[in-house]
mmCIF file with all atom_site columns, C-alpha atoms (C1' of nucleotides) in Angstrom:
data_model
loop_
_atom_site.group_PDB
_atom_site.id
_atom_site.type_symbol
_atom_site.label_atom_id
_atom_site.label_alt_id
_atom_site.label_comp_id
_atom_site.label_asym_id
_atom_site.label_entity_id
_atom_site.label_seq_id
_atom_site.pdbx_PDB_ins_code
_atom_site.Cartn_x
_atom_site.Cartn_y
_atom_site.Cartn_z
_atom_site.occupancy
_atom_site.B_iso_or_equiv
_atom_site.pdbx_formal_charge
_atom_site.auth_seq_id
_atom_site.auth_comp_id
_atom_site.auth_asym_id
_atom_site.auth_atom_id
_atom_site.pdbx_PDB_model_num
ATOM 1   C CA    . UNK A 1 1   ? 78.335 158.177 63.867  1.00 56.00 ? 26  UNK A CA    1
ATOM 2   C CA    . UNK A 1 2   ? 77.573 157.097 67.453  1.00 63.00 ? 27  UNK A CA    1
ATOM 3   C CA    . UNK A 1 3   ? 74.353 155.313 68.326  1.00 65.00 ? 28  UNK A CA    1
ATOM 4   C CA    . UNK A 1 4   ? 72.833 156.086 64.937  1.00 70.00 ? 29  UNK A CA    1
ATOM 5   C CA    . UNK A 1 5   ? 69.957 153.712 65.643  1.00 79.00 ? 30  UNK A CA    1
ATOM 6   C CA    . UNK A 1 6   ? 68.880 155.585 68.771  1.00 89.00 ? 31  UNK A CA    1
ATOM 7   C CA    . UNK A 1 7   ? 69.373 158.942 67.110  1.00 92.00 ? 32  UNK A CA    1
ATOM 8   C CA    . UNK A 1 8   ? 67.155 157.842 64.260  1.00 91.00 ? 33  UNK A CA    1
ATOM 9   C CA    . UNK A 1 9   ? 64.378 156.842 66.666  1.00 92.00 ? 34  UNK A CA    1
ATOM 10  C CA    . UNK A 1 10  ? 64.666 160.206 68.353  1.00 94.00 ? 35  UNK A CA    1
ATOM 11  C CA    . UNK A 1 11  ? 64.596 162.160 65.107  1.00 95.00 ? 36  UNK A CA    1
ATOM 12  C CA    . UNK A 1 12  ? 61.507 160.315 63.954  1.00 94.00 ? 37  UNK A CA    1
ATOM 13  C CA    . UNK A 1 13  ? 59.616 161.204 67.123  1.00 95.00 ? 38  UNK A CA    1
ATOM 14  C CA    . UNK A 1 14  ? 60.688 164.850 66.993  1.00 96.00 ? 39  UNK A CA    1
ATOM 15  C CA    . UNK A 1 15  ? 59.513 165.034 63.397  1.00 96.00 ? 40  UNK A CA    1
ATOM 16  C CA    . UNK A 1 16  ? 55.991 164.128 64.573  1.00 95.00 ? 41  UNK A CA    1
ATOM 17  C CA    . UNK A 1 17  ? 55.567 167.020 66.992  1.00 97.00 ? 42  UNK A CA    1
ATOM 18  C CA    . UNK A 1 18  ? 52.867 169.249 65.483  1.00 97.00 ? 43  UNK A CA    1
ATOM 19  C CA    . UNK A 1 19  ? 53.477 172.961 64.880  1.00 98.00 ? 44  UNK A CA    1
ATOM 20  C CA    . UNK A 1 20  ? 52.402 175.117 67.789  1.00 98.00 ? 45  UNK A CA    1
ATOM 21  C CA    . UNK A 1 21  ? 53.007 172.307 70.258  1.00 97.00 ? 46  UNK A CA    1
ATOM 22  C CA    . UNK A 1 22  ? 56.007 171.172 72.297  1.00 97.00 ? 47  UNK A CA    1
ATOM 23  C CA    . UNK A 1 23  ? 57.363 167.964 73.820  1.00 97.00 ? 48  UNK A CA    1
ATOM 24  C CA    . UNK A 1 24  ? 59.838 167.522 76.657  1.00 97.00 ? 49  UNK A CA    1
ATOM 25  C CA    . UNK A 1 25  ? 63.178 165.750 76.307  1.00 97.00 ? 50  UNK A CA    1
ATOM 26  C CA    . UNK A 1 26  ? 61.989 162.957 78.565  1.00 97.00 ? 51  UNK A CA    1
ATOM 27  C CA    . UNK A 1 27  ? 58.753 162.620 76.645  1.00 97.00 ? 52  UNK A CA    1
ATOM 28  C CA    . UNK A 1 28  ? 60.602 162.262 73.352  1.00 96.00 ? 53  UNK A CA    1
ATOM 29  C CA    . UNK A 1 29  ? 62.878 159.660 74.921  1.00 96.00 ? 54  UNK A CA    1
ATOM 30  C CA    . UNK A 1 30  ? 59.911 157.652 76.174  1.00 95.00 ? 55  UNK A CA    1
ATOM 31  C CA    . UNK A 1 31  ? 58.087 157.790 72.846  1.00 95.00 ? 56  UNK A CA    1
ATOM 32  C CA    . UNK A 1 32  ? 61.284 156.728 71.084  1.00 93.00 ? 57  UNK A CA    1
ATOM 33  C CA    . UNK A 1 33  ? 61.464 153.656 73.326  1.00 92.00 ? 58  UNK A CA    1
ATOM 34  C CA    . UNK A 1 34  ? 64.416 155.052 75.272  1.00 93.00 ? 59  UNK A CA    1
ATOM 35  C CA    . UNK A 1 35  ? 63.193 155.631 78.843  1.00 93.00 ? 60  UNK A CA    1
ATOM 36  C CA    . UNK A 1 36  ? 65.479 157.612 81.171  1.00 94.00 ? 61  UNK A CA    1
ATOM 37  C CA    . UNK A 1 37  ? 67.462 158.827 78.202  1.00 94.00 ? 62  UNK A CA    1
ATOM 38  C CA    . UNK A 1 38  ? 66.373 162.494 78.211  1.00 96.00 ? 63  UNK A CA    1
ATOM 39  C CA    . UNK A 1 39  ? 69.988 163.609 77.985  1.00 95.00 ? 64  UNK A CA    1
ATOM 40  C CA    . UNK A 1 40  ? 70.503 161.441 74.938  1.00 94.00 ? 65  UNK A CA    1
ATOM 41  C CA    . UNK A 1 41  ? 67.728 163.373 73.226  1.00 95.00 ? 66  UNK A CA    1
ATOM 42  C CA    . UNK A 1 42  ? 69.676 166.553 73.861  1.00 95.00 ? 67  UNK A CA    1
ATOM 43  C CA    . UNK A 1 43  ? 72.846 164.962 72.539  1.00 93.00 ? 68  UNK A CA    1
ATOM 44  C CA    . UNK A 1 44  ? 71.068 163.702 69.440  1.00 94.00 ? 69  UNK A CA    1
ATOM 45  C CA    . UNK A 1 45  ? 69.539 167.106 68.721  1.00 95.00 ? 70  UNK A CA    1
ATOM 46  C CA    . UNK A 1 46  ? 72.923 168.750 69.180  1.00 92.00 ? 71  UNK A CA    1
ATOM 47  C CA    . UNK A 1 47  ? 74.234 166.632 66.300  1.00 90.00 ? 72  UNK A CA    1
ATOM 48  C CA    . UNK A 1 48  ? 71.046 166.843 64.293  1.00 89.00 ? 73  UNK A CA    1
ATOM 49  C CA    . UNK A 1 49  ? 71.861 167.274 60.600  1.00 88.00 ? 74  UNK A CA    1
ATOM 50  C CA    . UNK A 1 50  ? 70.433 170.522 59.232  1.00 89.00 ? 75  UNK A CA    1
ATOM 51  C CA    . UNK A 1 51  ? 69.279 168.816 56.056  1.00 91.00 ? 76  UNK A CA    1
ATOM 52  C CA    . UNK A 1 52  ? 66.704 166.849 58.037  1.00 92.00 ? 77  UNK A CA    1
ATOM 53  C CA    . UNK A 1 53  ? 64.757 170.038 58.711  1.00 93.00 ? 78  UNK A CA    1
ATOM 54  C CA    . UNK A 1 54  ? 63.772 168.731 62.121  1.00 95.00 ? 79  UNK A CA    1
ATOM 55  C CA    . UNK A 1 55  ? 61.494 170.844 64.317  1.00 97.00 ? 80  UNK A CA    1
ATOM 56  C CA    . UNK A 1 56  ? 64.083 170.731 67.103  1.00 97.00 ? 81  UNK A CA    1
ATOM 57  C CA    . UNK A 1 57  ? 62.676 173.956 68.524  1.00 97.00 ? 82  UNK A CA    1
ATOM 58  C CA    . UNK A 1 58  ? 59.575 172.075 69.695  1.00 97.00 ? 83  UNK A CA    1
ATOM 59  C CA    . UNK A 1 59  ? 61.565 170.207 72.351  1.00 97.00 ? 84  UNK A CA    1
ATOM 60  C CA    . UNK A 1 60  ? 61.778 171.884 75.747  1.00 97.00 ? 85  UNK A CA    1
ATOM 61  C CA    . UNK A 1 61  ? 62.606 170.989 79.326  1.00 97.00 ? 86  UNK A CA    1
ATOM 62  C CA    . UNK A 1 62  ? 60.090 169.357 81.660  1.00 96.00 ? 87  UNK A CA    1
ATOM 63  C CA    . UNK A 1 63  ? 59.778 172.747 83.368  1.00 96.00 ? 88  UNK A CA    1
ATOM 64  C CA    . UNK A 1 64  ? 58.670 174.465 80.180  1.00 96.00 ? 89  UNK A CA    1
ATOM 65  C CA    . UNK A 1 65  ? 61.917 176.407 79.996  1.00 95.00 ? 90  UNK A CA    1
ATOM 66  C CA    . UNK A 1 66  ? 64.348 176.157 77.122  1.00 96.00 ? 91  UNK A CA    1
ATOM 67  C CA    . UNK A 1 67  ? 67.529 174.139 77.461  1.00 96.00 ? 92  UNK A CA    1
ATOM 68  C CA    . UNK A 1 68  ? 69.600 177.181 76.479  1.00 94.00 ? 93  UNK A CA    1
ATOM 69  C CA    . UNK A 1 69  ? 70.367 180.032 78.806  1.00 90.00 ? 94  UNK A CA    1
ATOM 70  C CA    . UNK A 1 70  ? 67.874 182.885 78.449  1.00 88.00 ? 95  UNK A CA    1
ATOM 71  C CA    . UNK A 1 71  ? 69.121 185.539 76.068  1.00 88.00 ? 96  UNK A CA    1
ATOM 72  C CA    . UNK A 1 72  ? 71.571 183.275 74.263  1.00 91.00 ? 97  UNK A CA    1
ATOM 73  C CA    . UNK A 1 73  ? 71.487 183.238 70.473  1.00 92.00 ? 98  UNK A CA    1
ATOM 74  C CA    . UNK A 1 74  ? 70.136 179.694 70.443  1.00 93.00 ? 99  UNK A CA    1
ATOM 75  C CA    . UNK A 1 75  ? 67.433 180.459 72.996  1.00 94.00 ? 100 UNK A CA    1
ATOM 76  C CA    . UNK A 1 76  ? 66.353 183.474 70.975  1.00 94.00 ? 101 UNK A CA    1
ATOM 77  C CA    . UNK A 1 77  ? 66.137 181.416 67.807  1.00 95.00 ? 102 UNK A CA    1
ATOM 78  C CA    . UNK A 1 78  ? 64.114 178.700 69.512  1.00 96.00 ? 103 UNK A CA    1
ATOM 79  C CA    . UNK A 1 79  ? 61.756 181.165 71.126  1.00 96.00 ? 104 UNK A CA    1
ATOM 80  C CA    . UNK A 1 80  ? 61.306 183.057 67.870  1.00 96.00 ? 105 UNK A CA    1
ATOM 81  C CA    . UNK A 1 81  ? 60.456 179.889 65.968  1.00 96.00 ? 106 UNK A CA    1
ATOM 82  C CA    . UNK A 1 82  ? 57.908 178.829 68.563  1.00 97.00 ? 107 UNK A CA    1
ATOM 83  C CA    . UNK A 1 83  ? 56.386 182.281 68.733  1.00 97.00 ? 108 UNK A CA    1
ATOM 84  C CA    . UNK A 1 84  ? 55.945 182.198 64.956  1.00 98.00 ? 109 UNK A CA    1
ATOM 85  C CA    . UNK A 1 85  ? 53.855 179.065 65.486  1.00 97.00 ? 110 UNK A CA    1
ATOM 86  C CA    . UNK A 1 86  ? 51.671 180.841 68.016  1.00 97.00 ? 111 UNK A CA    1
ATOM 87  C CA    . UNK A 1 87  ? 53.299 179.641 71.212  1.00 97.00 ? 112 UNK A CA    1
ATOM 88  C CA    . UNK A 1 88  ? 53.216 182.315 73.898  1.00 96.00 ? 113 UNK A CA    1
ATOM 89  C CA    . UNK A 1 89  ? 56.135 182.750 76.279  1.00 95.00 ? 114 UNK A CA    1
ATOM 90  C CA    . UNK A 1 90  ? 56.224 184.320 79.684  1.00 92.00 ? 115 UNK A CA    1
ATOM 91  C CA    . UNK A 1 91  ? 59.643 184.832 81.196  1.00 89.00 ? 116 UNK A CA    1
ATOM 92  C CA    . UNK A 1 92  ? 61.395 182.455 78.767  1.00 93.00 ? 117 UNK A CA    1
ATOM 93  C CA    . UNK A 1 93  ? 58.946 179.686 79.587  1.00 94.00 ? 118 UNK A CA    1
ATOM 94  C CA    . UNK A 1 94  ? 56.015 178.035 77.844  1.00 96.00 ? 119 UNK A CA    1
ATOM 95  C CA    . UNK A 1 95  ? 52.973 176.667 79.661  1.00 95.00 ? 120 UNK A CA    1
ATOM 96  C CA    . UNK A 1 96  ? 53.142 172.904 79.160  1.00 96.00 ? 121 UNK A CA    1
ATOM 97  C CA    . UNK A 1 97  ? 49.550 172.650 80.400  1.00 94.00 ? 122 UNK A CA    1
ATOM 98  C CA    . UNK A 1 98  ? 48.576 174.453 77.227  1.00 95.00 ? 123 UNK A CA    1
ATOM 99  C CA    . UNK A 1 99  ? 51.129 173.519 74.594  1.00 96.00 ? 124 UNK A CA    1
ATOM 100 C CA    . UNK A 1 100 ? 52.460 170.039 75.436  1.00 96.00 ? 125 UNK A CA    1
ATOM 101 C CA    . UNK A 1 101 ? 51.924 167.510 72.658  1.00 97.00 ? 126 UNK A CA    1
ATOM 102 C CA    . UNK A 1 102 ? 49.712 164.606 73.707  1.00 95.00 ? 127 UNK A CA    1
ATOM 103 C CA    . UNK A 1 103 ? 49.884 162.092 70.893  1.00 94.00 ? 128 UNK A CA    1
ATOM 104 C CA    . UNK A 1 104 ? 47.089 159.570 70.579  1.00 90.00 ? 129 UNK A CA    1
ATOM 105 C CA    . UNK A 1 105 ? 47.740 155.877 70.199  1.00 89.00 ? 130 UNK A CA    1
ATOM 106 C CA    . UNK A 1 106 ? 46.284 156.029 66.695  1.00 90.00 ? 131 UNK A CA    1
ATOM 107 C CA    . UNK A 1 107 ? 48.729 158.776 65.829  1.00 88.00 ? 132 UNK A CA    1
ATOM 108 C CA    . UNK A 1 108 ? 51.666 156.680 66.978  1.00 86.00 ? 133 UNK A CA    1
ATOM 109 C CA    . UNK A 1 109 ? 50.499 153.570 65.185  1.00 88.00 ? 134 UNK A CA    1
ATOM 110 C CA    . UNK A 1 110 ? 50.070 155.529 62.002  1.00 86.00 ? 135 UNK A CA    1
ATOM 111 C CA    . UNK A 1 111 ? 53.619 156.829 62.292  1.00 85.00 ? 136 UNK A CA    1
ATOM 112 C CA    . UNK A 1 112 ? 54.939 153.306 62.756  1.00 79.00 ? 137 UNK A CA    1
ATOM 113 C CA    . UNK A 1 113 ? 53.646 152.250 59.366  1.00 81.00 ? 138 UNK A CA    1
ATOM 114 C CA    . UNK A 1 114 ? 55.422 155.105 57.592  1.00 74.00 ? 139 UNK A CA    1
ATOM 115 C "C1'" . DA  B 2 1   ? 89.181 151.506 81.710  1.00 67.38 ? 17  DA  B "C1'" 1
ATOM 116 C "C1'" . DC  B 2 2   ? 88.522 155.613 83.881  1.00 67.38 ? 18  DC  B "C1'" 1
ATOM 117 C "C1'" . DT  B 2 3   ? 86.924 160.580 84.283  1.00 67.38 ? 19  DT  B "C1'" 1
ATOM 118 C "C1'" . DA  B 2 4   ? 84.411 164.556 82.794  1.00 67.38 ? 20  DA  B "C1'" 1
ATOM 119 C "C1'" . DT  B 2 5   ? 80.619 166.549 80.560  1.00 67.38 ? 21  DT  B "C1'" 1
ATOM 120 C "C1'" . DG  B 2 6   ? 75.979 167.609 79.253  1.00 67.38 ? 22  DG  B "C1'" 1
ATOM 121 C "C1'" . DA  B 2 7   ? 70.089 170.871 74.425  1.00 67.38 ? 23  DA  B "C1'" 1
ATOM 122 C "C1'" . DC  B 2 8   ? 67.854 166.300 81.575  1.00 67.38 ? 24  DC  B "C1'" 1
ATOM 123 C "C1'" . DT  B 2 9   ? 64.670 165.077 85.852  1.00 67.38 ? 25  DT  B "C1'" 1
ATOM 124 C "C1'" . DG  B 2 10  ? 62.306 164.635 90.056  1.00 67.38 ? 26  DG  B "C1'" 1
ATOM 125 C "C1'" . DG  B 2 11  ? 62.387 165.424 94.791  1.00 67.38 ? 27  DG  B "C1'" 1
ATOM 126 C "C1'" . DG  B 2 12  ? 63.469 168.231 98.692  1.00 67.38 ? 28  DG  B "C1'" 1
ATOM 127 C "C1'" . DT  B 2 13  ? 63.632 172.970 100.949 1.00 67.38 ? 29  DT  B "C1'" 1
ATOM 128 C "C1'" . DG  C 3 1   ? 57.225 179.679 91.971  1.00 67.38 ? 25  DG  C "C1'" 1
ATOM 129 C "C1'" . DA  C 3 2   ? 62.783 179.547 93.136  1.00 67.38 ? 26  DA  C "C1'" 1
ATOM 130 C "C1'" . DC  C 3 3   ? 67.017 176.962 94.003  1.00 67.38 ? 27  DC  C "C1'" 1
ATOM 131 C "C1'" . DC  C 3 4   ? 69.919 172.870 95.073  1.00 67.38 ? 28  DC  C "C1'" 1
ATOM 132 C "C1'" . DC  C 3 5   ? 71.235 168.421 94.397  1.00 67.38 ? 29  DC  C "C1'" 1
ATOM 133 C "C1'" . DA  C 3 6   ? 71.658 163.536 93.595  1.00 67.38 ? 30  DA  C "C1'" 1
ATOM 134 C "C1'" . DG  C 3 7   ? 70.756 160.444 90.030  1.00 67.38 ? 31  DG  C "C1'" 1
ATOM 135 C "C1'" . DC  C 3 8   ? 70.882 159.617 85.379  1.00 67.38 ? 32  DC  C "C1'" 1
ATOM 136 C "C1'" . DC  C 3 9   ? 73.401 157.453 81.061  1.00 67.38 ? 33  DC  C "C1'" 1
ATOM 137 C "C1'" . DA  C 3 10  ? 75.476 158.008 76.349  1.00 67.38 ? 34  DA  C "C1'" 1
ATOM 138 C "C1'" . DT  C 3 11  ? 79.600 160.409 74.598  1.00 67.38 ? 35  DT  C "C1'" 1
ATOM 139 C "C1'" . DA  C 3 12  ? 84.066 162.374 74.381  1.00 67.38 ? 36  DA  C "C1'" 1
ATOM 140 C "C1'" . DG  C 3 13  ? 88.892 162.306 75.794  1.00 67.38 ? 37  DG  C "C1'" 1
#
DNA sequence: ACTATGACTGGGT
DNA sequence: GACCCAGCCATAG
């Protein structure tokens, strides 16, 4: 189990992303206290245990596109899940200006105590 | 101890 | 917007 500590930080942040909103890989890394580790977020999500029920589909690239190639089974699943939460896609991309999660300091502090 | 490989990014064209 | 590309850094071999 490589870098379990970092993975745990990442999972906890991902778990906080509200339905109908998205966060970028880099954003999750920053919030997890792991700056410049966007790729690690991808690696962690790739190994994410199903039993954790993580909202992994709410993590997208900084461009608003999905990390999977358009049309792939994984991309379709991610897009479907987001669409079910009300997120609108145009050409396999979401508008970050509209859907990007912007956690408040209070929100983060509250999470820290739980 | 390398080398290769990404669910990545930001800057340049 | 698009496409490329160098930089990135933990993991896997």
